[in-house]
């Protein structure tokens, strides 16, 4: 296969990153106490192993076909608003092990960054297979980030604040819908004018 230099470099960086994250997930799962969080981390690690191997096969021209993967969010019932007083423990500079909250935070940030970088890499690729590989990677990262965030939310570690009802209504009422009939009429007039101009030029 003949890849452009930049997409070869970016895909190589993606594979190097996935390899490091596979090991990182293994080390953090080992330290994890919460069994639900541990299961999430192990599941994410397996998804990354599959993606890593797919990338290797793609780069080595082994006939892999990359198809679009539709995001598959797990149903969640998040708690919105800071209903309970959150307490953050002071960080320990010389700790020998990490808390579940710290582990989840580190991996959440890893997947958030992966979603951003994956789409950035995709935007720079011209080969459709390489491009879709990075798009799928970005989608997978945002799904893993959401799953981790949901665990944090359920355990009271990450509760997004809300505006007051008045502020929310003000924000939601700022924008007005388009008058679709006027838009259609305007587009028809523009098309008609364009057709008349083309006919006059012939």
Coordinates of N, CA and C in Angstrom, one line a residue:
X1 N 0.8 -1.2 0.0 CA 0.0 0.0 0.0 C 0.9 1.2 0.0
X2 N 0.4 2.3 -0.6 CA 1.2 3.5 -0.8 C 0.5 4.6 0.0
X3 N 1.0 4.8 1.3 CA 0.4 5.9 2.1 C 1.1 7.2 2.0
X4 N 0.4 8.3 2.2 CA 1.1 9.6 2.3 C 1.9 9.6 3.5
X5 N 3.0 10.3 3.5 CA 4.0 10.3 4.6 C 3.3 10.7 5.9
X6 N 2.5 11.8 5.9 CA 1.9 12.3 7.1 C 0.9 11.3 7.7
X7 N 0.1 10.6 6.9 CA -0.8 9.6 7.5 C -0.1 8.4 8.0
X8 N 1.0 8.0 7.4 CA 1.9 6.9 7.9 C 2.4 7.3 9.3
X9 N 2.9 8.5 9.4 CA 3.5 9.0 10.7 C 2.4 9.1 11.8
X10 N 1.2 9.6 11.4 CA 0.1 9.7 12.4 C -0.4 8.4 12.8
X11 N -0.5 7.5 11.9 CA -1.0 6.1 12.2 C 0.0 5.4 13.1
X12 N 1.3 5.6 12.8 CA 2.3 5.0 13.7 C 2.2 5.6 15.1
X13 N 1.9 6.9 15.2 CA 1.8 7.5 16.5 C 0.5 6.9 17.2
X14 N -0.5 6.7 16.5 CA -1.8 6.2 17.1 C -1.5 4.8 17.6
X15 N -0.8 4.0 16.9 CA -0.5 2.6 17.3 C 0.5 2.6 18.5
X16 N 1.4 3.5 18.5 CA 2.3 3.6 19.7 C 1.5 4.0 20.9
X17 N 0.6 4.9 20.8 CA -0.3 5.4 21.9 C -1.2 4.2 22.4
X18 N -1.8 3.5 21.4 CA -2.6 2.4 21.8 C -1.9 1.3 22.6
X19 N -0.6 1.0 22.1 CA 0.2 0.0 22.8 C 0.5 0.5 24.3
X20 N 0.8 1.8 24.5 CA 1.0 2.3 25.8 C -0.2 2.2 26.7
X21 N -1.4 2.5 26.1 CA -2.6 2.6 26.8 C -3.1 1.2 27.2
X22 N -2.8 0.2 26.4 CA -3.1 -1.2 26.7 C -2.4 -1.6 28.0
X23 N -1.1 -1.3 28.1 CA -0.3 -1.6 29.3 C -0.8 -0.8 30.4
X24 N -1.1 0.5 30.2 CA -1.6 1.4 31.3 C -2.9 0.8 31.9
X25 N -3.8 0.4 31.0 CA -5.0 -0.2 31.5 C -4.8 -1.4 32.4
X26 N -3.9 -2.3 31.9 CA -3.6 -3.5 32.7 C -3.0 -3.1 34.1
X27 N -2.1 -2.1 34.2 CA -1.6 -1.7 35.5 C -2.6 -1.1 36.4
X28 N -3.5 -0.3 35.8 CA -4.5 0.4 36.6 C -5.6 -0.6 37.1
X29 N -5.9 -1.5 36.2 CA -6.9 -2.5 36.6 C -6.4 -3.4 37.8
X30 N -5.1 -3.6 37.8 CA -4.5 -4.4 38.9 C -4.7 -3.7 40.2
X31 N -4.6 -2.3 40.2 CA -4.6 -1.5 41.4 C -6.1 -1.2 41.8
X32 N -7.0 -1.5 40.9 CA -8.4 -1.1 41.2 C -9.1 -1.9 42.2
X33 N -9.9 -1.3 43.1 CA -10.6 -2.0 44.1 C -12.1 -2.3 43.7
X34 N -12.7 -1.3 43.1 CA -14.1 -1.4 42.7 C -14.2 -2.4 41.6
X35 N -15.0 -3.5 41.8 CA -15.1 -4.5 40.8 C -15.8 -4.1 39.5
X36 N -16.8 -3.2 39.6 CA -17.4 -2.7 38.4 C -16.4 -1.8 37.6
X37 N -15.7 -1.0 38.2 CA -14.7 -0.2 37.5 C -13.6 -1.1 36.9
X38 N -13.2 -2.1 37.6 CA -12.2 -3.0 37.1 C -12.7 -3.7 35.8
X39 N -14.0 -4.1 35.8 CA -14.6 -4.7 34.6 C -14.6 -3.8 33.5
X40 N -14.9 -2.5 33.7 CA -15.0 -1.5 32.7 C -13.6 -1.3 32.1
X41 N -12.6 -1.3 32.9 CA -11.2 -1.1 32.5 C -10.7 -2.3 31.6
X42 N -11.0 -3.5 32.1 CA -10.6 -4.7 31.3 C -11.4 -4.7 30.0
X43 N -12.6 -4.3 30.0 CA -13.4 -4.3 28.7 C -12.7 -3.3 27.7
X44 N -12.4 -2.1 28.2 CA -11.8 -1.1 27.4 C -10.4 -1.6 26.9
X45 N -9.7 -2.3 27.7 CA -8.4 -2.8 27.3 C -8.5 -3.8 26.2
X46 N -9.5 -4.6 26.2 CA -9.8 -5.6 25.1 C -10.2 -4.9 23.8
X47 N -11.0 -3.8 24.0 CA -11.4 -3.1 22.8 C -10.1 -2.4 22.1
X48 N -9.2 -1.9 22.9 CA -8.0 -1.3 22.4 C -7.0 -2.4 21.8
X49 N -7.0 -3.6 22.4 CA -6.2 -4.7 21.8 C -6.7 -5.0 20.4
X50 N -8.0 -5.1 20.3 CA -8.6 -5.4 18.9 C -8.3 -4.3 18.0
X51 N -8.4 -3.0 18.4 CA -8.2 -1.9 17.5 C -6.7 -1.8 17.2
X52 N -5.8 -2.1 18.1 CA -4.4 -2.1 17.9 C -4.0 -3.1 16.8
X53 N -4.5 -4.4 16.9 CA -4.2 -5.4 16.0 C -4.8 -5.1 14.6
X54 N -6.0 -4.5 14.6 CA -6.6 -4.1 13.3 C -5.7 -3.0 12.6
X55 N -5.1 -2.1 13.4 CA -4.2 -1.1 12.8 C -3.0 -1.7 12.3
X56 N -2.4 -2.7 13.0 CA -1.2 -3.4 12.5 C -1.5 -4.1 11.2
X57 N -2.6 -4.8 11.1 CA -3.0 -5.5 9.9 C -3.2 -4.5 8.7
X58 N -3.8 -3.4 9.0 CA -4.1 -2.3 8.0 C -2.7 -1.8 7.5
X59 N -1.8 -1.5 8.4 CA -0.5 -0.9 7.9 C 0.3 -1.9 7.2
X60 N 0.1 -3.2 7.5 CA 0.9 -4.2 6.8 C 0.2 -4.8 5.6
X61 N -0.9 -4.2 5.2 CA -1.6 -4.6 4.0 C -2.1 -6.0 4.0
X62 N -2.7 -6.4 5.1 CA -3.2 -7.8 5.2 C -4.6 -8.0 4.9
X63 N -5.2 -7.0 4.1 CA -6.5 -7.2 3.5 C -7.6 -6.9 4.5
X64 N -7.3 -6.2 5.6 CA -8.4 -5.8 6.5 C -9.3 -4.7 5.9
X65 N -10.6 -4.7 6.1 CA -11.5 -3.7 5.6 C -12.1 -3.0 6.8
X66 N -11.9 -1.7 6.8 CA -12.4 -0.8 7.9 C -13.7 -0.3 7.5
X67 N -14.7 -0.6 8.3 CA -16.1 0.0 8.0 C -16.5 0.9 9.2
X68 N -17.4 1.8 8.9 CA -17.8 2.7 9.9 C -18.5 2.0 11.1
X69 N -18.1 2.3 12.3 CA -18.7 1.8 13.5 C -19.6 2.8 14.1
X70 N -20.9 2.5 14.2 CA -21.9 3.4 14.7 C -21.7 3.5 16.2
X71 N -21.6 4.7 16.8 CA -21.5 4.8 18.3 C -22.6 4.1 19.0
X72 N -22.3 3.4 20.1 CA -23.3 2.6 20.8 C -23.3 2.9 22.3
X73 N -23.9 4.0 22.6 CA -23.9 4.4 24.0 C -24.7 3.5 24.8
X74 N -24.2 3.2 26.0 CA -25.0 2.4 26.9 C -26.0 3.3 27.7
X75 N -27.2 2.8 27.9 CA -28.2 3.6 28.6 C -27.7 4.0 29.9
X76 N -27.8 5.3 30.3 CA -27.4 5.7 31.6 C -28.4 6.7 32.1
X77 N -28.4 6.8 33.4 CA -29.3 7.7 34.1 C -28.4 8.6 35.0
X78 N -27.8 9.6 34.4 CA -26.8 10.4 35.1 C -27.5 11.3 36.1
X79 N -26.8 11.6 37.1 CA -27.2 12.7 38.1 C -26.6 14.0 37.6
X80 N -27.5 14.9 37.3 CA -27.1 16.2 36.8 C -27.4 17.2 38.0
X81 N -26.4 18.0 38.3 CA -26.5 19.0 39.4 C -25.8 18.4 40.6
X82 N -25.2 19.3 41.4 CA -24.4 18.9 42.5 C -25.3 18.8 43.7
X83 N -26.1 17.7 43.8 CA -27.0 17.4 44.8 C -26.3 17.2 46.2
X84 N -25.2 16.5 46.1 CA -24.5 16.1 47.4 C -23.2 16.9 47.4
X85 N -22.8 17.3 48.6 CA -21.5 18.0 48.8 C -20.4 17.0 48.4
X86 N -19.6 17.4 47.4 CA -18.5 16.6 47.0 C -17.2 16.9 47.8
X87 N -16.5 15.9 48.1 CA -15.3 16.1 48.9 C -14.1 15.5 48.1
X88 N -13.1 16.3 47.8 CA -12.0 15.8 47.1 C -10.8 15.6 48.1
X89 N -10.3 14.4 48.1 CA -9.2 14.1 49.0 C -7.9 14.9 48.5
X90 N -7.1 15.3 49.4 CA -5.8 15.9 49.1 C -4.9 15.0 48.3
X91 N -4.3 15.4 47.2 CA -3.4 14.5 46.5 C -2.2 14.2 47.4
X92 N -1.7 12.9 47.2 CA -0.5 12.5 48.0 C 0.7 12.4 47.0
X93 N 1.7 13.1 47.2 CA 2.8 13.2 46.2 C 3.6 11.9 46.2
X94 N 3.6 11.2 47.3 CA 4.5 10.0 47.4 C 3.7 8.7 47.5
X95 N 2.5 8.7 47.0 CA 1.7 7.5 47.1 C 2.3 6.3 46.3
X96 N 2.0 5.1 46.8 CA 2.5 3.9 46.2 C 1.3 3.2 45.4
X97 N 0.1 3.7 45.6 CA -1.0 3.1 44.9 C -2.0 4.2 44.6
X98 N -2.9 4.0 43.7 CA -3.9 5.0 43.3 C -5.3 4.6 43.7
X99 N -6.1 5.7 44.1 CA -7.4 5.4 44.5 C -8.3 5.1 43.2
X100 N -9.4 4.5 43.4 CA -10.3 4.3 42.2 C -10.7 5.6 41.6
X101 N -10.9 6.6 42.4 CA -11.3 7.9 41.8 C -10.2 8.5 40.9
X102 N -8.9 8.3 41.3 CA -7.8 8.8 40.5 C -7.6 8.0 39.3
X103 N -7.8 6.7 39.4 CA -7.7 5.8 38.2 C -8.7 6.1 37.2
X104 N -10.0 6.3 37.6 CA -11.1 6.7 36.7 C -10.8 8.0 36.1
X105 N -10.3 9.0 36.8 CA -10.0 10.3 36.3 C -8.9 10.3 35.2
X106 N -7.8 9.5 35.5 CA -6.7 9.4 34.6 C -7.2 8.7 33.3
X107 N -8.0 7.7 33.4 CA -8.5 7.0 32.2 C -9.5 7.8 31.4
X108 N -10.4 8.6 32.1 CA -11.3 9.5 31.5 C -10.6 10.5 30.7
X109 N -9.6 11.1 31.2 CA -8.8 12.1 30.5 C -8.1 11.4 29.3
X110 N -7.6 10.2 29.5 CA -6.9 9.5 28.4 C -7.9 9.3 27.2
X111 N -9.1 8.9 27.5 CA -10.1 8.7 26.4 C -10.6 10.0 25.8
X112 N -10.7 11.0 26.6 CA -11.1 12.3 26.1 C -10.1 12.8 25.1
X113 N -8.8 12.7 25.5 CA -7.7 13.1 24.6 C -7.7 12.2 23.3
X114 N -7.9 10.9 23.5 CA -7.9 10.0 22.3 C -9.0 10.4 21.3
X115 N -10.2 10.8 21.8 CA -11.3 11.2 20.9 C -10.9 12.4 20.1
X116 N -10.2 13.4 20.7 CA -9.8 14.6 20.0 C -8.7 14.3 19.0
X117 N -7.7 13.5 19.5 CA -6.5 13.2 18.6 C -7.0 12.3 17.4
X118 N -7.8 11.3 17.7 CA -8.3 10.4 16.7 C -9.0 11.1 15.5
X119 N -9.8 12.1 15.8 CA -10.5 12.9 14.8 C -9.5 13.8 14.1
X120 N -8.6 14.3 14.8 CA -7.5 15.2 14.2 C -6.7 14.4 13.2
X121 N -6.3 13.2 13.6 CA -5.6 12.3 12.7 C -6.4 12.0 11.4
X122 N -7.7 11.7 11.7 CA -8.6 11.3 10.6 C -8.7 12.5 9.6
X123 N -8.8 13.7 10.1 CA -8.9 14.9 9.2 C -7.7 15.1 8.3
X124 N -6.6 14.5 8.6 CA -5.3 14.7 7.9 C -5.1 13.5 6.9
X125 N -5.9 12.5 6.9 CA -5.7 11.3 6.1 C -6.5 11.3 4.8
X126 N -5.8 10.9 3.7 CA -6.5 10.8 2.4 C -6.9 9.4 2.1
X127 N -6.3 8.4 2.6 CA -6.7 7.0 2.3 C -8.0 6.7 3.1
X128 N -9.0 6.3 2.4 CA -10.3 6.1 3.0 C -10.2 5.1 4.2
X129 N -9.4 4.0 4.0 CA -9.3 3.0 5.1 C -8.6 3.5 6.3
X130 N -7.5 4.3 6.1 CA -6.8 4.8 7.2 C -7.7 5.9 7.9
X131 N -8.4 6.7 7.1 CA -9.2 7.8 7.7 C -10.3 7.1 8.6
X132 N -11.0 6.1 8.1 CA -12.0 5.5 8.8 C -11.5 4.8 10.1
X133 N -10.3 4.3 10.0 CA -9.7 3.7 11.2 C -9.6 4.7 12.3
X134 N -9.1 5.9 12.0 CA -9.0 6.9 13.0 C -10.4 7.5 13.5
X135 N -11.3 7.6 12.6 CA -12.7 8.0 13.0 C -13.3 7.0 14.0
X136 N -13.1 5.7 13.6 CA -13.6 4.7 14.6 C -12.9 4.7 15.9
X137 N -11.6 5.0 15.9 CA -10.9 5.1 17.1 C -11.4 6.3 18.0
X138 N -11.7 7.4 17.3 CA -12.2 8.6 18.0 C -13.5 8.3 18.6
X139 N -14.4 7.6 17.9 CA -15.7 7.2 18.4 C -15.6 6.3 19.5
X140 N -14.7 5.3 19.4 CA -14.5 4.3 20.5 C -14.0 5.1 21.8
X141 N -13.2 6.0 21.6 CA -12.6 6.8 22.8 C -13.7 7.6 23.5
X142 N -14.6 8.2 22.7 CA -15.6 9.0 23.4 C -16.6 8.1 24.0
X143 N -16.9 6.9 23.5 CA -17.8 6.0 24.2 C -17.2 5.5 25.5
X144 N -15.9 5.2 25.5 CA -15.2 4.7 26.7 C -15.1 5.8 27.7
X145 N -14.9 7.0 27.3 CA -14.9 8.2 28.2 C -16.3 8.3 28.8
X146 N -17.3 8.2 28.1 CA -18.7 8.3 28.6 C -19.0 7.2 29.6
X147 N -18.5 6.0 29.3 CA -18.8 4.9 30.3 C -18.1 5.1 31.6
X148 N -16.8 5.6 31.5 CA -16.1 6.0 32.7 C -16.7 7.1 33.5
X149 N -17.1 8.1 32.7 CA -17.8 9.3 33.4 C -19.1 8.8 34.1
X150 N -19.8 7.9 33.5 CA -21.0 7.4 34.1 C -20.8 6.7 35.4
X151 N -19.7 5.9 35.4 CA -19.3 5.2 36.7 C -18.9 6.3 37.7
X152 N -18.2 7.3 37.4 CA -17.8 8.4 38.3 C -19.0 9.1 38.8
X153 N -20.0 9.4 37.9 CA -21.2 10.1 38.3 C -22.0 9.3 39.3
X154 N -22.1 8.0 39.0 CA -22.9 7.1 39.9 C -22.3 7.0 41.3
X155 N -21.0 7.2 41.4 CA -20.3 7.1 42.6 C -20.0 8.4 43.3
X156 N -20.6 9.5 42.7 CA -20.5 10.8 43.3 C -19.2 11.5 43.1
X157 N -18.4 11.0 42.1 CA -17.1 11.7 41.9 C -17.1 12.8 40.8
X158 N -18.2 12.8 40.0 CA -18.3 13.7 38.9 C -19.7 14.1 38.7
X159 N -20.1 15.2 39.3 CA -21.5 15.7 39.1 C -21.5 17.0 38.5
X160 N -22.0 17.1 37.2 CA -22.0 18.4 36.5 C -22.9 19.4 37.2
X161 N -22.5 20.6 37.4 CA -23.3 21.6 38.0 C -24.4 22.1 36.9
X162 N -25.4 22.7 37.4 CA -26.5 23.2 36.6 C -26.7 24.7 36.8
X163 N -27.3 25.4 35.9 CA -27.8 26.7 36.1 C -29.1 26.7 36.8
X164 N -29.5 27.8 37.3 CA -30.9 27.9 37.9 C -31.9 27.7 36.8
X165 N -33.2 27.5 37.2 CA -34.3 27.3 36.3 C -34.4 28.5 35.4
X166 N -34.3 29.7 36.0 CA -34.4 31.0 35.2 C -33.3 31.1 34.2
X167 N -32.1 30.8 34.6 CA -31.0 30.9 33.7 C -31.1 29.9 32.5
X168 N -31.5 28.7 32.9 CA -31.7 27.6 31.9 C -32.7 28.0 30.9
X169 N -33.9 28.6 31.3 CA -34.9 29.0 30.4 C -34.5 30.2 29.5
X170 N -33.7 31.1 30.1 CA -33.2 32.2 29.3 C -32.2 31.7 28.2
X171 N -31.4 30.8 28.6 CA -30.4 30.2 27.6 C -31.2 29.5 26.5
X172 N -32.2 28.7 26.9 CA -32.9 27.8 25.9 C -33.8 28.7 25.0
X173 N -34.2 29.9 25.5 CA -35.1 30.7 24.7 C -34.4 31.7 23.9
X174 N -33.1 31.7 23.9 CA -32.3 32.8 23.2 C -32.4 32.6 21.7
X175 N -32.6 31.4 21.2 CA -32.6 31.1 19.8 C -34.0 30.9 19.2
X176 N -34.2 31.4 18.0 CA -35.5 31.3 17.3 C -35.3 30.3 16.1
X177 N -36.4 29.5 15.9 CA -36.3 28.6 14.8 C -36.4 29.3 13.5
X178 N -35.9 28.7 12.4 CA -36.0 29.3 11.1 C -37.4 29.2 10.6
X179 N -37.8 30.1 9.8 CA -39.1 30.0 9.0 C -38.8 29.2 7.8
X180 N -39.1 27.9 7.8 CA -38.7 27.0 6.8 C -39.4 27.3 5.4
X181 N -40.6 27.8 5.5 CA -41.3 28.2 4.3 C -40.6 29.3 3.5
X182 N -40.2 30.4 4.3 CA -39.5 31.5 3.7 C -38.2 31.0 3.1
X183 N -37.5 30.1 3.8 CA -36.2 29.5 3.4 C -36.4 28.8 2.0
X184 N -37.4 28.0 2.0 CA -37.7 27.2 0.7 C -38.0 28.2 -0.4
X185 N -38.8 29.2 -0.2 CA -39.2 30.2 -1.2 C -37.9 30.9 -1.7
X186 N -37.1 31.3 -0.7 CA -35.8 32.0 -1.1 C -34.9 31.2 -1.9
X187 N -34.8 29.9 -1.6 CA -34.0 29.0 -2.4 C -34.5 28.8 -3.8
X188 N -35.9 28.7 -3.9 CA -36.5 28.5 -5.2 C -36.2 29.7 -6.0
X189 N -36.3 30.9 -5.4 CA -36.1 32.2 -6.2 C -34.7 32.2 -6.7
X190 N -33.7 31.8 -5.8 CA -32.3 31.8 -6.2 C -32.0 30.9 -7.3
X191 N -32.6 29.7 -7.2 CA -32.4 28.7 -8.3 C -33.0 29.2 -9.6
X192 N -34.2 29.8 -9.5 CA -34.8 30.3 -10.7 C -34.0 31.4 -11.4
X193 N -33.5 32.3 -10.5 CA -32.6 33.4 -11.0 C -31.4 32.9 -11.7
X194 N -30.8 31.9 -11.0 CA -29.5 31.3 -11.6 C -29.8 30.6 -12.9
X195 N -30.9 29.9 -13.1 CA -31.3 29.3 -14.3 C -31.5 30.3 -15.4
X196 N -32.2 31.4 -15.1 CA -32.4 32.5 -16.1 C -31.1 33.1 -16.5
X197 N -30.2 33.3 -15.6 CA -28.9 33.9 -15.9 C -28.1 33.0 -16.8
X198 N -28.2 31.7 -16.6 CA -27.5 30.7 -17.4 C -28.0 30.7 -18.8
X199 N -29.3 30.8 -18.9 CA -30.0 30.8 -20.2 C -29.6 32.1 -21.0
X200 N -29.6 33.2 -20.3 CA -29.2 34.5 -21.0 C -27.8 34.5 -21.5
X201 N -26.9 33.7 -20.8 CA -25.5 33.7 -21.2 C -25.3 32.8 -22.4
X202 N -26.2 31.9 -22.7 CA -26.0 31.0 -23.8 C -26.3 31.6 -25.2

